[in-house]
Structures are given as C-alpha cells and as structure tokens.
PDB file of C-alpha atoms in Angstrom:
ATOM      1  CA  UNK A 496      83.276  76.830  82.165  1.00  0.00           C
ATOM      2  CA  UNK A 497      81.347  78.309  85.083  1.00  0.00           C
ATOM      3  CA  UNK A 498      84.100  80.731  86.131  1.00  0.00           C
ATOM      4  CA  UNK A 499      83.508  83.390  88.753  1.00  0.00           C
ATOM      5  CA  UNK A 500      83.815  87.043  87.847  1.00  0.00           C
ATOM      6  CA  UNK A 501      86.346  89.047  89.869  1.00  0.00           C
ATOM      7  CA  UNK A 502      83.476  90.607  91.838  1.00  0.00           C
ATOM      8  CA  UNK A 503      81.900  87.213  92.548  1.00  0.00           C
ATOM      9  CA  UNK A 504      85.291  85.768  93.557  1.00  0.00           C
ATOM     10  CA  UNK A 505      85.833  88.564  96.069  1.00  0.00           C
ATOM     11  CA  UNK A 506      82.451  87.786  97.669  1.00  0.00           C
ATOM     12  CA  UNK A 507      82.824  83.999  97.520  1.00  0.00           C
ATOM     13  CA  UNK A 508      83.834  81.968 100.560  1.00  0.00           C
ATOM     14  CA  UNK A 509      87.532  81.166 100.827  1.00  0.00           C
ATOM     15  CA  UNK A 510      89.488  78.376 102.445  1.00  0.00           C
ATOM     16  CA  UNK A 511      91.032  79.505 105.772  1.00  0.00           C
ATOM     17  CA  UNK A 512      94.499  79.924 104.319  1.00  0.00           C
ATOM     18  CA  UNK A 513      96.886  82.826 103.849  1.00  0.00           C
ATOM     19  CA  UNK A 514     100.065  82.647 101.748  1.00  0.00           C
ATOM     20  CA  UNK A 515     103.152  84.632 102.713  1.00  0.00           C
ATOM     21  CA  UNK A 516     105.875  85.116 100.092  1.00  0.00           C
ATOM     22  CA  UNK A 517     109.179  85.760 101.853  1.00  0.00           C
ATOM     23  CA  UNK A 518     111.640  87.579  99.582  1.00  0.00           C
ATOM     24  CA  UNK A 519     110.661  86.038  96.251  1.00  0.00           C
ATOM     25  CA  UNK A 520     112.827  87.247  93.360  1.00  0.00           C
ATOM     26  CA  UNK A 521     110.988  85.960  90.301  1.00  0.00           C
ATOM     27  CA  UNK A 522     108.044  87.923  88.974  1.00  0.00           C
ATOM     28  CA  UNK A 523     106.850  84.755  87.240  1.00  0.00           C
ATOM     29  CA  UNK A 524     106.812  82.883  90.555  1.00  0.00           C
ATOM     30  CA  UNK A 525     104.838  85.668  92.213  1.00  0.00           C
ATOM     31  CA  UNK A 526     102.294  85.664  89.393  1.00  0.00           C
ATOM     32  CA  UNK A 527     102.004  81.885  89.502  1.00  0.00           C
ATOM     33  CA  UNK A 528     101.322  81.932  93.241  1.00  0.00           C
ATOM     34  CA  UNK A 529      98.555  84.481  92.656  1.00  0.00           C
ATOM     35  CA  UNK A 530      97.064  82.241  89.989  1.00  0.00           C
ATOM     36  CA  UNK A 531      97.133  79.146  92.201  1.00  0.00           C
ATOM     37  CA  UNK A 532      95.723  81.188  95.099  1.00  0.00           C
ATOM     38  CA  UNK A 533      92.844  82.208  92.866  1.00  0.00           C
ATOM     39  CA  UNK A 534      92.259  78.628  91.693  1.00  0.00           C
ATOM     40  CA  UNK A 535      92.013  77.303  95.247  1.00  0.00           C
ATOM     41  CA  UNK A 536      90.238  80.327  96.797  1.00  0.00           C
ATOM     42  CA  UNK A 537      92.946  81.391  99.218  1.00  0.00           C
ATOM     43  CA  UNK A 538      92.022  84.228 101.612  1.00  0.00           C
ATOM     44  CA  UNK A 539      95.002  86.450 100.968  1.00  0.00           C
ATOM     45  CA  UNK A 540      98.570  86.679  99.704  1.00  0.00           C
ATOM     46  CA  UNK A 541     101.121  88.690 101.662  1.00  0.00           C
ATOM     47  CA  UNK A 542     104.156  89.939  99.724  1.00  0.00           C
ATOM     48  CA  UNK A 543     107.183  90.537 101.953  1.00  0.00           C
ATOM     49  CA  UNK A 544     110.696  91.936 101.701  1.00  0.00           C
ATOM     50  CA  UNK A 545     112.047  92.113  98.152  1.00  0.00           C
ATOM     51  CA  UNK A 546     108.927  90.454  96.712  1.00  0.00           C
ATOM     52  CA  UNK A 547     107.539  92.713  93.963  1.00  0.00           C
ATOM     53  CA  UNK A 548     103.936  93.898  94.099  1.00  0.00           C
ATOM     54  CA  UNK A 549     101.206  94.350  91.490  1.00  0.00           C
ATOM     55  CA  UNK A 550     100.628  96.030  89.215  1.00  0.00           C
ATOM     56  CA  UNK A 551     103.722  94.818  87.434  1.00  0.00           C
ATOM     57  CA  UNK A 552     103.946  93.537  83.884  1.00  0.00           C
ATOM     58  CA  UNK A 553     106.062  90.551  84.918  1.00  0.00           C
ATOM     59  CA  UNK A 554     103.557  89.471  87.575  1.00  0.00           C
ATOM     60  CA  UNK A 555     100.600  90.044  85.268  1.00  0.00           C
ATOM     61  CA  UNK A 556     102.178  87.753  82.640  1.00  0.00           C
ATOM     62  CA  UNK A 557     101.689  84.632  84.794  1.00  0.00           C
ATOM     63  CA  UNK A 558      98.936  85.808  87.165  1.00  0.00           C
ATOM     64  CA  UNK A 559      96.531  86.359  84.245  1.00  0.00           C
ATOM     65  CA  UNK A 560      94.387  88.719  86.326  1.00  0.00           C
ATOM     66  CA  UNK A 561      94.583  86.798  89.616  1.00  0.00           C
ATOM     67  CA  UNK A 562      96.331  89.734  91.309  1.00  0.00           C
ATOM     68  CA  UNK A 563      93.030  91.578  90.825  1.00  0.00           C
ATOM     69  CA  UNK A 564      90.863  88.799  92.287  1.00  0.00           C
ATOM     70  CA  UNK A 565      93.008  87.613  95.202  1.00  0.00           C
ATOM     71  CA  UNK A 566      93.343  89.991  98.107  1.00  0.00           C
ATOM     72  CA  UNK A 567      96.975  90.930  98.738  1.00  0.00           C
ATOM     73  CA  UNK A 568      99.053  93.254 100.832  1.00  0.00           C
ATOM     74  CA  UNK A 569     102.733  94.167 101.146  1.00  0.00           C
ATOM     75  CA  UNK A 570     104.739  94.015 104.358  1.00  0.00           C
ATOM     76  CA  UNK A 571     108.441  94.753 104.559  1.00  0.00           C
ATOM     77  CA  UNK A 572     109.210  92.491 107.504  1.00  0.00           C
ATOM     78  CA  UNK A 573     108.074  88.853 107.263  1.00  0.00           C
ATOM     79  CA  UNK A 574     108.896  88.031 110.872  1.00  0.00           C
ATOM     80  CA  UNK A 575     106.711  90.852 112.228  1.00  0.00           C
ATOM     81  CA  UNK A 576     103.859  89.699 109.986  1.00  0.00           C
ATOM     82  CA  UNK A 577     104.146  86.087 111.205  1.00  0.00           C
ATOM     83  CA  UNK A 578     103.928  87.237 114.813  1.00  0.00           C
ATOM     84  CA  UNK A 579     100.823  89.339 114.021  1.00  0.00           C
ATOM     85  CA  UNK A 580      99.112  86.467 112.237  1.00  0.00           C
ATOM     86  CA  UNK A 581      99.864  84.094 115.115  1.00  0.00           C
ATOM     87  CA  UNK A 582      98.254  86.590 117.512  1.00  0.00           C
ATOM     88  CA  UNK A 583      95.134  86.476 115.311  1.00  0.00           C
ATOM     89  CA  UNK A 584      94.936  82.699 115.759  1.00  0.00           C
ATOM     90  CA  UNK A 585      96.523  81.456 112.553  1.00  0.00           C
ATOM     91  CA  UNK A 586      98.707  78.361 112.675  1.00  0.00           C
ATOM     92  CA  UNK A 587     101.892  79.326 110.842  1.00  0.00           C
ATOM     93  CA  UNK A 588     103.725  76.789 108.696  1.00  0.00           C
ATOM     94  CA  UNK A 589     106.891  77.276 106.687  1.00  0.00           C
ATOM     95  CA  UNK A 590     107.178  75.195 103.513  1.00  0.00           C
ATOM     96  CA  UNK A 591     110.794  74.152 103.760  1.00  0.00           C
ATOM     97  CA  UNK A 592     113.195  71.265 104.230  1.00  0.00           C
ATOM     98  CA  UNK A 593     114.489  71.039 107.800  1.00  0.00           C
ATOM     99  CA  UNK A 594     115.456  68.264 110.190  1.00  0.00           C
ATOM    100  CA  UNK A 595     112.157  68.810 112.048  1.00  0.00           C
ATOM    101  CA  UNK A 596     109.855  69.195 109.038  1.00  0.00           C
ATOM    102  CA  UNK A 597     106.639  67.179 108.715  1.00  0.00           C
ATOM    103  CA  UNK A 598     105.745  65.323 105.550  1.00  0.00           C
ATOM    104  CA  UNK A 599     102.949  67.203 103.773  1.00  0.00           C
ATOM    105  CA  UNK A 600     101.144  63.930 103.027  1.00  0.00           C
ATOM    106  CA  UNK A 601     100.807  63.139 106.745  1.00  0.00           C
ATOM    107  CA  UNK A 602      99.593  66.648 107.653  1.00  0.00           C
ATOM    108  CA  UNK A 603      95.816  66.912 107.865  1.00  0.00           C
ATOM    109  CA  UNK A 604      94.555  70.508 107.906  1.00  0.00           C
ATOM    110  CA  UNK A 605      91.725  70.969 110.399  1.00  0.00           C
ATOM    111  CA  UNK A 606      88.512  72.559 109.133  1.00  0.00           C
ATOM    112  CA  UNK A 607      88.216  74.846 112.161  1.00  0.00           C
ATOM    113  CA  UNK A 608      91.799  76.163 111.981  1.00  0.00           C
ATOM    114  CA  UNK A 609      93.101  79.046 109.865  1.00  0.00           C
ATOM    115  CA  UNK A 610      96.595  78.573 108.423  1.00  0.00           C
ATOM    116  CA  UNK A 611      99.496  80.583 107.092  1.00  0.00           C
ATOM    117  CA  UNK A 612     101.888  79.032 104.589  1.00  0.00           C
ATOM    118  CA  UNK A 613     105.254  80.746 104.189  1.00  0.00           C
ATOM    119  CA  UNK A 614     107.135  80.182 100.936  1.00  0.00           C
ATOM    120  CA  UNK A 615     110.690  81.438 100.673  1.00  0.00           C
ATOM    121  CA  UNK A 616     113.337  82.785  98.383  1.00  0.00           C
ATOM    122  CA  UNK A 617     114.242  80.683  95.358  1.00  0.00           C
ATOM    123  CA  UNK A 618     117.872  80.291  96.476  1.00  0.00           C
ATOM    124  CA  UNK A 619     117.911  80.726 100.255  1.00  0.00           C
ATOM    125  CA  UNK A 620     114.445  79.412 101.128  1.00  0.00           C
ATOM    126  CA  UNK A 621     112.418  80.748 104.028  1.00  0.00           C
ATOM    127  CA  UNK A 622     114.545  82.960 106.286  1.00  0.00           C
ATOM    128  CA  UNK A 623     115.710  80.908 109.301  1.00  0.00           C
ATOM    129  CA  UNK A 624     114.307  83.415 111.816  1.00  0.00           C
ATOM    130  CA  UNK A 625     110.916  83.072 110.113  1.00  0.00           C
ATOM    131  CA  UNK A 626     111.163  79.263 110.163  1.00  0.00           C
ATOM    132  CA  UNK A 627     111.970  79.421 113.882  1.00  0.00           C
ATOM    133  CA  UNK A 628     108.961  81.678 114.528  1.00  0.00           C
ATOM    134  CA  UNK A 629     106.525  79.384 112.712  1.00  0.00           C
ATOM    135  CA  UNK A 630     104.446  76.784 114.535  1.00  0.00           C
ATOM    136  CA  UNK A 631     105.734  74.075 112.222  1.00  0.00           C
ATOM    137  CA  UNK A 632     107.430  73.188 108.957  1.00  0.00           C
ATOM    138  CA  UNK A 633     105.918  71.215 106.085  1.00  0.00           C
ATOM    139  CA  UNK A 634     108.046  69.412 103.536  1.00  0.00           C
ATOM    140  CA  UNK A 635     106.898  68.096 100.174  1.00  0.00           C
ATOM    141  CA  UNK A 636     108.170  64.535  99.775  1.00  0.00           C
ATOM    142  CA  UNK A 637     110.563  64.197  96.841  1.00  0.00           C
ATOM    143  CA  UNK A 638     112.349  61.117  95.571  1.00  0.00           C
ATOM    144  CA  UNK A 639     114.519  62.409  92.745  1.00  0.00           C
ATOM    145  CA  UNK A 640     118.096  63.627  92.781  1.00  0.00           C
ATOM    146  CA  UNK A 641     117.433  67.356  93.244  1.00  0.00           C
ATOM    147  CA  UNK A 642     115.169  67.535  96.315  1.00  0.00           C
ATOM    148  CA  UNK A 643     114.237  71.012  95.211  1.00  0.00           C
ATOM    149  CA  UNK A 644     111.111  72.363  93.536  1.00  0.00           C
ATOM    150  CA  UNK A 645     110.401  75.718  91.988  1.00  0.00           C
ATOM    151  CA  UNK A 646     108.404  77.890  94.387  1.00  0.00           C
ATOM    152  CA  UNK A 647     105.438  78.084  92.013  1.00  0.00           C
ATOM    153  CA  UNK A 648     105.311  74.284  91.831  1.00  0.00           C
ATOM    154  CA  UNK A 649     105.646  73.982  95.611  1.00  0.00           C
ATOM    155  CA  UNK A 650     102.849  76.513  96.099  1.00  0.00           C
ATOM    156  CA  UNK A 651     100.553  74.619  93.758  1.00  0.00           C
ATOM    157  CA  UNK A 652     101.155  71.305  95.531  1.00  0.00           C
ATOM    158  CA  UNK A 653     100.681  72.661  99.046  1.00  0.00           C
ATOM    159  CA  UNK A 654      97.672  74.823  98.155  1.00  0.00           C
ATOM    160  CA  UNK A 655      96.022  71.802  96.508  1.00  0.00           C
ATOM    161  CA  UNK A 656      96.575  69.793  99.700  1.00  0.00           C
ATOM    162  CA  UNK A 657      94.848  72.459 101.815  1.00  0.00           C
ATOM    163  CA  UNK A 658      92.101  72.967  99.227  1.00  0.00           C
ATOM    164  CA  UNK A 659      91.333  69.223  99.255  1.00  0.00           C
ATOM    165  CA  UNK A 660      90.893  69.357 103.031  1.00  0.00           C
ATOM    166  CA  UNK A 661      88.625  72.437 102.921  1.00  0.00           C
ATOM    167  CA  UNK A 662      86.722  72.272  99.630  1.00  0.00           C
ATOM    168  CA  UNK A 663      83.573  70.963 101.326  1.00  0.00           C
ATOM    169  CA  UNK A 664      83.321  74.279 103.198  1.00  0.00           C
ATOM    170  CA  UNK A 665      83.157  76.380 100.026  1.00  0.00           C
TER     171      UNK A 665
END
C-alpha cells in the first residue's frame, strides 16, 4: 500500500497547517484527529487545556500509532498559543458556527500561507475569546436538522479541504 514508516513520515514534507485542539474531552476524538492529521500530512497538533495527551490508551485506540508520527505539543492556554502562532505568520482560523463565519467551500487556502485550524470542545465549541483572537472563522456547510458534527468528522472534512489545496506541494 506504499505507506510511509514513522521515520519517513517525520522527514516527509507536510502541508503548511497546524491543528489546535481547544479543550477536547473525548479521547476518541483526539485520536481521530491525530489519525486524520497523519493521513493528510499536517505539520503539528497542539493539545490545549483539558485535552488529554499521548501516551494514553484511549487516544491510542483511535490514533492507531498516529500520535507517534505526527508532531504534537501540549499548551495549557489556547489563547496564548494563538497569539504566538499569529506572530510567527500563521493565519489562524476557528472551525465554528458564527454570524461572521465563512463557508469552507468558498475558502481557498493559499499555497504560500501557513494556517492554524482551531477545533473546540464537543459541547461548547471553540472558546469565544479564542474565536475573537483568530483571523477568521470557517464553517462547514450543513443542510440537515442538527447543524452539528462530531469534532473528528469536522477535522476530517476541513483537513481534506486544506490537503486538496496543498497536495501538489508534497
């Protein structure tokens, strides 16, 4: 299946994208985000606030080793991290539903721009102070009755969108 080893993955080029998990409760969601980040060659995953960190059996169950391949780091305060990443030139985007959000399908990631995607708590979403600090908000269009997706599903959709825009650079 032409899969990369962990060592080869760490050396391989990545898309210019960082994922920030803001207070994620579910170990399965955390593991799933790692797995999607591995699949689409994301630079790094930041785990913030109450978000659990590897090694953890519950994360390992869904990550299937991706927490060993994808670079990650823990930070207690999401807002401080967002400010630091902005200073480094990242465009910061919360994945959330707000009155000022932009439809993901109309957002075209630029090849020469590095991005941060912030995904929030399963119940409360991305903390409002973090949303306010971000450069923008992306919303996944939904046409059902719930207008709510599991964070692991949201991550997969948004990461795929960015991967599609950057895959030629890999």
